[in-house]
PDB file of C-alpha atoms in Angstrom:
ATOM      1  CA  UNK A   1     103.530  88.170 101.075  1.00 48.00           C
ATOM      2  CA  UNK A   2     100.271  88.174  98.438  1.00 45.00           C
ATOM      3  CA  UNK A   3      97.602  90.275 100.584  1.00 41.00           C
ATOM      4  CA  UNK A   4      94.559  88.797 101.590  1.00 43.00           C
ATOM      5  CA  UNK A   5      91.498  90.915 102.934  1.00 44.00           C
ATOM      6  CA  UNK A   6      92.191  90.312 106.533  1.00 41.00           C
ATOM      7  CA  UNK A   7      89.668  92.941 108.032  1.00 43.00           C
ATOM      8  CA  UNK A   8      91.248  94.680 111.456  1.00 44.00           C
ATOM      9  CA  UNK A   9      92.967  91.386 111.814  1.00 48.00           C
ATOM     10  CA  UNK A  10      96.658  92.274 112.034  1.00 53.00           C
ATOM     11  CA  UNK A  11      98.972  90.600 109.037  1.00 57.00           C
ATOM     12  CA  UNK A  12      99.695  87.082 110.176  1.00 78.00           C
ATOM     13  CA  UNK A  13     103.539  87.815 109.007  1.00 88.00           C
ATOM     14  CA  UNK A  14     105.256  90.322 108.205  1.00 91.00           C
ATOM     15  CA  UNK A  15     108.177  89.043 105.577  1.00 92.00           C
ATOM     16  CA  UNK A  16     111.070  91.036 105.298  1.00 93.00           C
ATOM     17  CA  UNK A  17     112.891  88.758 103.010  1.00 95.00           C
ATOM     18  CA  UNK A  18     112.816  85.607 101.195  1.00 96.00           C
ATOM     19  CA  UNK A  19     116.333  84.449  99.135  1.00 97.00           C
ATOM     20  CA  UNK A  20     117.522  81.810  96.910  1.00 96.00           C
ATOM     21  CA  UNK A  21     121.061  80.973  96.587  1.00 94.00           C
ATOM     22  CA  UNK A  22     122.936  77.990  94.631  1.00 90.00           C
ATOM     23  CA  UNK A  23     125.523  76.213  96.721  1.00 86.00           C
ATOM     24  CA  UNK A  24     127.209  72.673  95.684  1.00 75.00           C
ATOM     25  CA  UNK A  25     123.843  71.653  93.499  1.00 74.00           C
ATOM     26  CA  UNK A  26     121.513  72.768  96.239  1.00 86.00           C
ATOM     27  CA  UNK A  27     119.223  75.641  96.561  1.00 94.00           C
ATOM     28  CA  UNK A  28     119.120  77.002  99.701  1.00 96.00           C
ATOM     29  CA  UNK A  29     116.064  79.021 100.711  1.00 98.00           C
ATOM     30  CA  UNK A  30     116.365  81.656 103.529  1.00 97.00           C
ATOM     31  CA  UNK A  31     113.656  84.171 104.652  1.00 97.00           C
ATOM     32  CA  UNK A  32     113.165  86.744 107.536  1.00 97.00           C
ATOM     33  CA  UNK A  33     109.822  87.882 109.315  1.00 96.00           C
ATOM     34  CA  UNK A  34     109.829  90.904 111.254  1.00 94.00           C
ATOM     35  CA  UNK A  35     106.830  89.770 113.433  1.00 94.00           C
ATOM     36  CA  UNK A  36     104.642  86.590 113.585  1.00 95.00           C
ATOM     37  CA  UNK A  37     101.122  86.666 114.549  1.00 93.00           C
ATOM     38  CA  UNK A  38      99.464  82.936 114.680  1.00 94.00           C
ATOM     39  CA  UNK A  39     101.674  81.990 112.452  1.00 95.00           C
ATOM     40  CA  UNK A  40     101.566  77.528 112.285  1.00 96.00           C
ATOM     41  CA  UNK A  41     104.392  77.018 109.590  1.00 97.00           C
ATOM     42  CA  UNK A  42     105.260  77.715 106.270  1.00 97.00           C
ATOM     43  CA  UNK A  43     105.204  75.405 103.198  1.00 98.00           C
ATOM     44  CA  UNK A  44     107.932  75.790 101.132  1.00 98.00           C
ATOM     45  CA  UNK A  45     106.868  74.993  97.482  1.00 97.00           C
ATOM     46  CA  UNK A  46     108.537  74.448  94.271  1.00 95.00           C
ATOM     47  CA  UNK A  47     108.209  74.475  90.384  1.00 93.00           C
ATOM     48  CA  UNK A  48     109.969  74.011  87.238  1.00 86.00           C
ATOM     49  CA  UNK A  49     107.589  76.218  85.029  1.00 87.00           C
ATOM     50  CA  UNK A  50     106.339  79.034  87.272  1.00 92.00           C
ATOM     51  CA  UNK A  51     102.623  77.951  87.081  1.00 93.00           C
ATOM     52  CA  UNK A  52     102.599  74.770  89.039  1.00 92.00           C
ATOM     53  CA  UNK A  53     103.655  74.553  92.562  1.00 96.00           C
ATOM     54  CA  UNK A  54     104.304  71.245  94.504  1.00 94.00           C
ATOM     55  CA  UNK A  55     105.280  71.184  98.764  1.00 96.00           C
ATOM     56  CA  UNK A  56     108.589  70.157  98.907  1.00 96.00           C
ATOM     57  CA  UNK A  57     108.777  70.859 102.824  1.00 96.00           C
ATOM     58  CA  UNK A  58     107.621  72.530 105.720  1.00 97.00           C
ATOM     59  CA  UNK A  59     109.038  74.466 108.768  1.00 97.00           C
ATOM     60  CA  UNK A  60     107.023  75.608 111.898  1.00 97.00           C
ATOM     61  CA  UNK A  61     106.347  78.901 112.684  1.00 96.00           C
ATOM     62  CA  UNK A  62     106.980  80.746 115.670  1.00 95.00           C
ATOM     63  CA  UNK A  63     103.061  81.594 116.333  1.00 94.00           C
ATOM     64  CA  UNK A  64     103.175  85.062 117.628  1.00 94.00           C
ATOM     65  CA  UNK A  65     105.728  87.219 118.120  1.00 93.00           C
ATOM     66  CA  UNK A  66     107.309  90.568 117.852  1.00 93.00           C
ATOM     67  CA  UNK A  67     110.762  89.195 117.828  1.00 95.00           C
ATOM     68  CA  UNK A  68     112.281  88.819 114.275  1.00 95.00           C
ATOM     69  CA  UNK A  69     113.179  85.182 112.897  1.00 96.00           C
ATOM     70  CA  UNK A  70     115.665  83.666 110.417  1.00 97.00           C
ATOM     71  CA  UNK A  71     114.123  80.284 108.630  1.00 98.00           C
ATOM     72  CA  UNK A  72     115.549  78.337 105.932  1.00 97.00           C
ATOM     73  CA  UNK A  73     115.587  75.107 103.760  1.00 98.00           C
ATOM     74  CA  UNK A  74     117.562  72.868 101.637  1.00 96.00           C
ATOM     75  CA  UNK A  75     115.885  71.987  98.186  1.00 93.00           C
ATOM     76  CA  UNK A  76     118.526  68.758  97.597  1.00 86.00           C
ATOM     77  CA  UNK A  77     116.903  67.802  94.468  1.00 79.00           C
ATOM     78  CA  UNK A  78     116.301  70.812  92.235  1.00 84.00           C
ATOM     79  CA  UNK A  79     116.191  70.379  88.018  1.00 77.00           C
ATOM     80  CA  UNK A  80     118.564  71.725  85.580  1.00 72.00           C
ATOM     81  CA  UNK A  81     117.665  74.956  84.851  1.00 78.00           C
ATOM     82  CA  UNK A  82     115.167  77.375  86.554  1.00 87.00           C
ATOM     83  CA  UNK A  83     113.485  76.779  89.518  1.00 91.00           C
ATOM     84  CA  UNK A  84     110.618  78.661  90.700  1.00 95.00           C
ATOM     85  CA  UNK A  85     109.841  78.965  94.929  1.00 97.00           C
ATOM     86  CA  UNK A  86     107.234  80.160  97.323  1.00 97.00           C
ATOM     87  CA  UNK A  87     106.173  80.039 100.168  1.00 97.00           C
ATOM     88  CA  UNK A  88     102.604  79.233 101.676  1.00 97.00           C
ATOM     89  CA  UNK A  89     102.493  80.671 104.881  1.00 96.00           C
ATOM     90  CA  UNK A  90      99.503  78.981 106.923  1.00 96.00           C
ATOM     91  CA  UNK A  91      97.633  80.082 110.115  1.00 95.00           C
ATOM     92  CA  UNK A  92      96.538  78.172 113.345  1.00 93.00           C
ATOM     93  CA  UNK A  93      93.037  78.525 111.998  1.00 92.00           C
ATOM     94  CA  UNK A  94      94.326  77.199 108.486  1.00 94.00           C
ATOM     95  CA  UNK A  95      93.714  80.623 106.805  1.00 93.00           C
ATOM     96  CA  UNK A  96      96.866  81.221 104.182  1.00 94.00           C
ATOM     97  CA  UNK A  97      98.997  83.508 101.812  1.00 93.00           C
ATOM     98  CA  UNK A  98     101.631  83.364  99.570  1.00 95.00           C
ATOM     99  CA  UNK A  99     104.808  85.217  99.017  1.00 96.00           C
ATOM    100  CA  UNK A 100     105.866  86.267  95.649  1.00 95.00           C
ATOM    101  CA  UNK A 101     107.894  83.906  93.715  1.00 97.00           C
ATOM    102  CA  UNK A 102     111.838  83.830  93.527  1.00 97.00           C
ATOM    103  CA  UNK A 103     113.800  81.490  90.879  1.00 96.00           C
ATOM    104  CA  UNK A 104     116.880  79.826  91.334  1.00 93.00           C
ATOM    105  CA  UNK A 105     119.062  78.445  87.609  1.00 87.00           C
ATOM    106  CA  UNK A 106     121.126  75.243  88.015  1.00 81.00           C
ATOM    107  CA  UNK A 107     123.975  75.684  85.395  1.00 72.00           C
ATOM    108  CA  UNK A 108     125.677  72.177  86.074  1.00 60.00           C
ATOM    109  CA  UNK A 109     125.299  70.026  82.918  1.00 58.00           C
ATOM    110  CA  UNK A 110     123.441  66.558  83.359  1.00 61.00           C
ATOM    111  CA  UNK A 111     126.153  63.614  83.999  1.00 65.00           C
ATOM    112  CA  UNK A 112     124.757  60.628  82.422  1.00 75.00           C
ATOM    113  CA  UNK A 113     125.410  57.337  81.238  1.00 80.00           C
ATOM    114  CA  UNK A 114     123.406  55.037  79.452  1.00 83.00           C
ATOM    115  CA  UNK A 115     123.828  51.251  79.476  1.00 81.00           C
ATOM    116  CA  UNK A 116     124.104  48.338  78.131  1.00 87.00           C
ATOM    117  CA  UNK A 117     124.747  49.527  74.623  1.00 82.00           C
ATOM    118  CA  UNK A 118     123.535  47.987  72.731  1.00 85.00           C
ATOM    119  CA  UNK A 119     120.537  46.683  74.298  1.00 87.00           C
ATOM    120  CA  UNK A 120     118.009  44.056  73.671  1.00 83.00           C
ATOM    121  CA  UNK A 121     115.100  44.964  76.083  1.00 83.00           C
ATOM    122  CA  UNK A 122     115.822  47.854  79.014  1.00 88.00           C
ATOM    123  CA  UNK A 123     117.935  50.853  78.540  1.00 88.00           C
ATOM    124  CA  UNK A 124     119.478  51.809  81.718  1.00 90.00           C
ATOM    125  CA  UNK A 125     119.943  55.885  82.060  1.00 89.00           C
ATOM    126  CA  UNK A 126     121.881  56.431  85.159  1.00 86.00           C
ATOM    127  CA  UNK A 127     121.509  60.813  85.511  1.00 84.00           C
ATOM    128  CA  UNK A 128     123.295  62.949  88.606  1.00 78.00           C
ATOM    129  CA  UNK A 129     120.015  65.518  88.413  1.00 76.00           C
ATOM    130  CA  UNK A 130     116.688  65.098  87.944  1.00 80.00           C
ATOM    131  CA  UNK A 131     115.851  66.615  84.884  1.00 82.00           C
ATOM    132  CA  UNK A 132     113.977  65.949  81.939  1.00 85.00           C
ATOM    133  CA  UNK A 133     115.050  64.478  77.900  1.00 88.00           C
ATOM    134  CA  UNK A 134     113.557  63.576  74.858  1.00 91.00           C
ATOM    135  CA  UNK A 135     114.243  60.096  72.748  1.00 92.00           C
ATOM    136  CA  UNK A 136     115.122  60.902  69.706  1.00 92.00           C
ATOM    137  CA  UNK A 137     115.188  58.813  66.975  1.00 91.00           C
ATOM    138  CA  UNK A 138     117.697  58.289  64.032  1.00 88.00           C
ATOM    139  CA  UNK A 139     116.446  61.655  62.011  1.00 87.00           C
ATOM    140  CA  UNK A 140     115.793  63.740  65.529  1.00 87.00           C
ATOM    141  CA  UNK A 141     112.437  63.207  65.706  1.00 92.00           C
ATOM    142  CA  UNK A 142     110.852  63.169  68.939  1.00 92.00           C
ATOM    143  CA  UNK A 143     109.511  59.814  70.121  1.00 93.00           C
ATOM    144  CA  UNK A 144     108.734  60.058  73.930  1.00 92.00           C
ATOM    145  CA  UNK A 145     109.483  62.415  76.763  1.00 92.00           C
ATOM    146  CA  UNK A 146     111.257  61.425  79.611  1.00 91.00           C
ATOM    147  CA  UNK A 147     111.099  62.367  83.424  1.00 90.00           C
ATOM    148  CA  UNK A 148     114.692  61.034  85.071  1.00 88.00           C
ATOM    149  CA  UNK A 149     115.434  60.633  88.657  1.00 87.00           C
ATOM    150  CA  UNK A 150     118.267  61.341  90.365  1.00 83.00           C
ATOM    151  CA  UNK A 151     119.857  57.812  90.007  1.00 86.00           C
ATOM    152  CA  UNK A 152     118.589  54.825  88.255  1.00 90.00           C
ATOM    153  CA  UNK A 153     116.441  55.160  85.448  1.00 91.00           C
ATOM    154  CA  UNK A 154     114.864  52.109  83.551  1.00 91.00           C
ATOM    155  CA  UNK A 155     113.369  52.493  80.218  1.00 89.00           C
ATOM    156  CA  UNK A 156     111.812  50.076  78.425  1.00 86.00           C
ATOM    157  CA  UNK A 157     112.043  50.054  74.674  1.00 86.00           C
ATOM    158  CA  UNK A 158     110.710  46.713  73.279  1.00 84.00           C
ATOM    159  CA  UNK A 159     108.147  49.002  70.648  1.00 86.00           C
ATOM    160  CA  UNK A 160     111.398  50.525  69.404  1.00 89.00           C
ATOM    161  CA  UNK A 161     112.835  49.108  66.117  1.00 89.00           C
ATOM    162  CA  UNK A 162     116.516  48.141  65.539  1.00 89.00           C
ATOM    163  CA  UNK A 163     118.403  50.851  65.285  1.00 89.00           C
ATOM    164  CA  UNK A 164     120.030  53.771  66.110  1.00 90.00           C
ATOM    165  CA  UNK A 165     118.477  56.170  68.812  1.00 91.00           C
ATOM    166  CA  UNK A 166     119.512  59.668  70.871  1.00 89.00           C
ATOM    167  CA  UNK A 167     118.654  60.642  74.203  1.00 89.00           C
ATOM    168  CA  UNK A 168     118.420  64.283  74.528  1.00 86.00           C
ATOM    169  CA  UNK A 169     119.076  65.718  78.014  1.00 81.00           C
ATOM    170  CA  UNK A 170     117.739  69.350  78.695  1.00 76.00           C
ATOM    171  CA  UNK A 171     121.429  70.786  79.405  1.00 71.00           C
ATOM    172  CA  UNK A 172     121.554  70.443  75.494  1.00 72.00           C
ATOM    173  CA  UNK A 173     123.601  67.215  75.665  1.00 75.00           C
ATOM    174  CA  UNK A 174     122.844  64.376  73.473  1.00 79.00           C
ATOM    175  CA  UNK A 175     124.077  60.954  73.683  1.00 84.00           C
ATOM    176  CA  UNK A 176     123.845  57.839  71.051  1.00 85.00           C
ATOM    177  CA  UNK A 177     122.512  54.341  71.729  1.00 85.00           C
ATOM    178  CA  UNK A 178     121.849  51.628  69.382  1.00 86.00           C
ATOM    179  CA  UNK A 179     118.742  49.064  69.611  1.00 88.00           C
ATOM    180  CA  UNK A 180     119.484  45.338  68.520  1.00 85.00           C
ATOM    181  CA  UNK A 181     116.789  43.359  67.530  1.00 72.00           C
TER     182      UNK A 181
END
């Protein structure tokens, strides 16, 4: 873990390990302490560009002890691509640290469908990941950038023109939809 300036106060944990592995579209997250001294849980945080960090989950700690422990999580919903983790470990008086960062890379490619097509007033982008595209009109411009669910995504395109339009997905995939007006 990062090192704070914690005077003759002994380490709060001491991590021995902290592991990403890819299993079915999952990441699990495992990590080992040696020893735990006030240790109220850790905060398990994640990010898709290494910079910013969002909780995605918490686990209590064992508050002191000499004994080591095994932790993990289950990150069900993590993008295409790389994934960045930490951990935020927090004491009982609210005092913190952070581990170093670990990555784990998706390789599945984006299943998608779009529907109706053609469409009149809501495109309908049904993804299996969350991940992110571009719209792309006619000559491959880019026209909006898109955040998609896992699931059901709605979006609206009554300022588009008739036409012909691409949705980009970020495993490199590109499919075609056309825009009656």
């Amino acid at each position: 873990m990062a090192q704070q300036d914690w005077g003759s106060v002994p380490l709060p944990v001491a991590l021995t390990s902290f592991k990403a592995n890819v299993e079915k579209n999952e990441v699990k997250l495992s990590w080992h302490t040696a020893s735990e001294h006030n240790n109220k849980y850790f905060e398990v945080q994640h990010s898709i560009d290494g910079n910013n960090f969002t909780a995605i989950g918490t686990i209590p700690g064992k508050g002191t002890t000499t004994i080591p422990s095994d932790y993990s999580f289950s990150h069900t919903n993590p993008v295409a691509g790389v994934n960045y983790y930490r951990l935020k470990q927090i004491d009982i008086d609210d005092r913190y640290e952070y581990s170093d960062v670990i990555t784990a890379k998706i390789n599945y490619r984006n299943l998608t469908s779009l529907y109706p097509n053609p469409i009149k007033e809501k495109l309908i982008i049904s993804s299996s990941v969350n991940t992110e595209a571009n719209l792309l009109n006619e000559a491959g411009q880019k026209l909006q950038s898109i955040k998609l669910v896992q699931g059901r995504n709605e979006l609206g395109i009554s300022k588009l023109q008739g036409g012909v339009y691409f949705i980009k997905f970020s495993d490199g995939s590109i499919q075609k939809f056309n825009v009656i007006k």
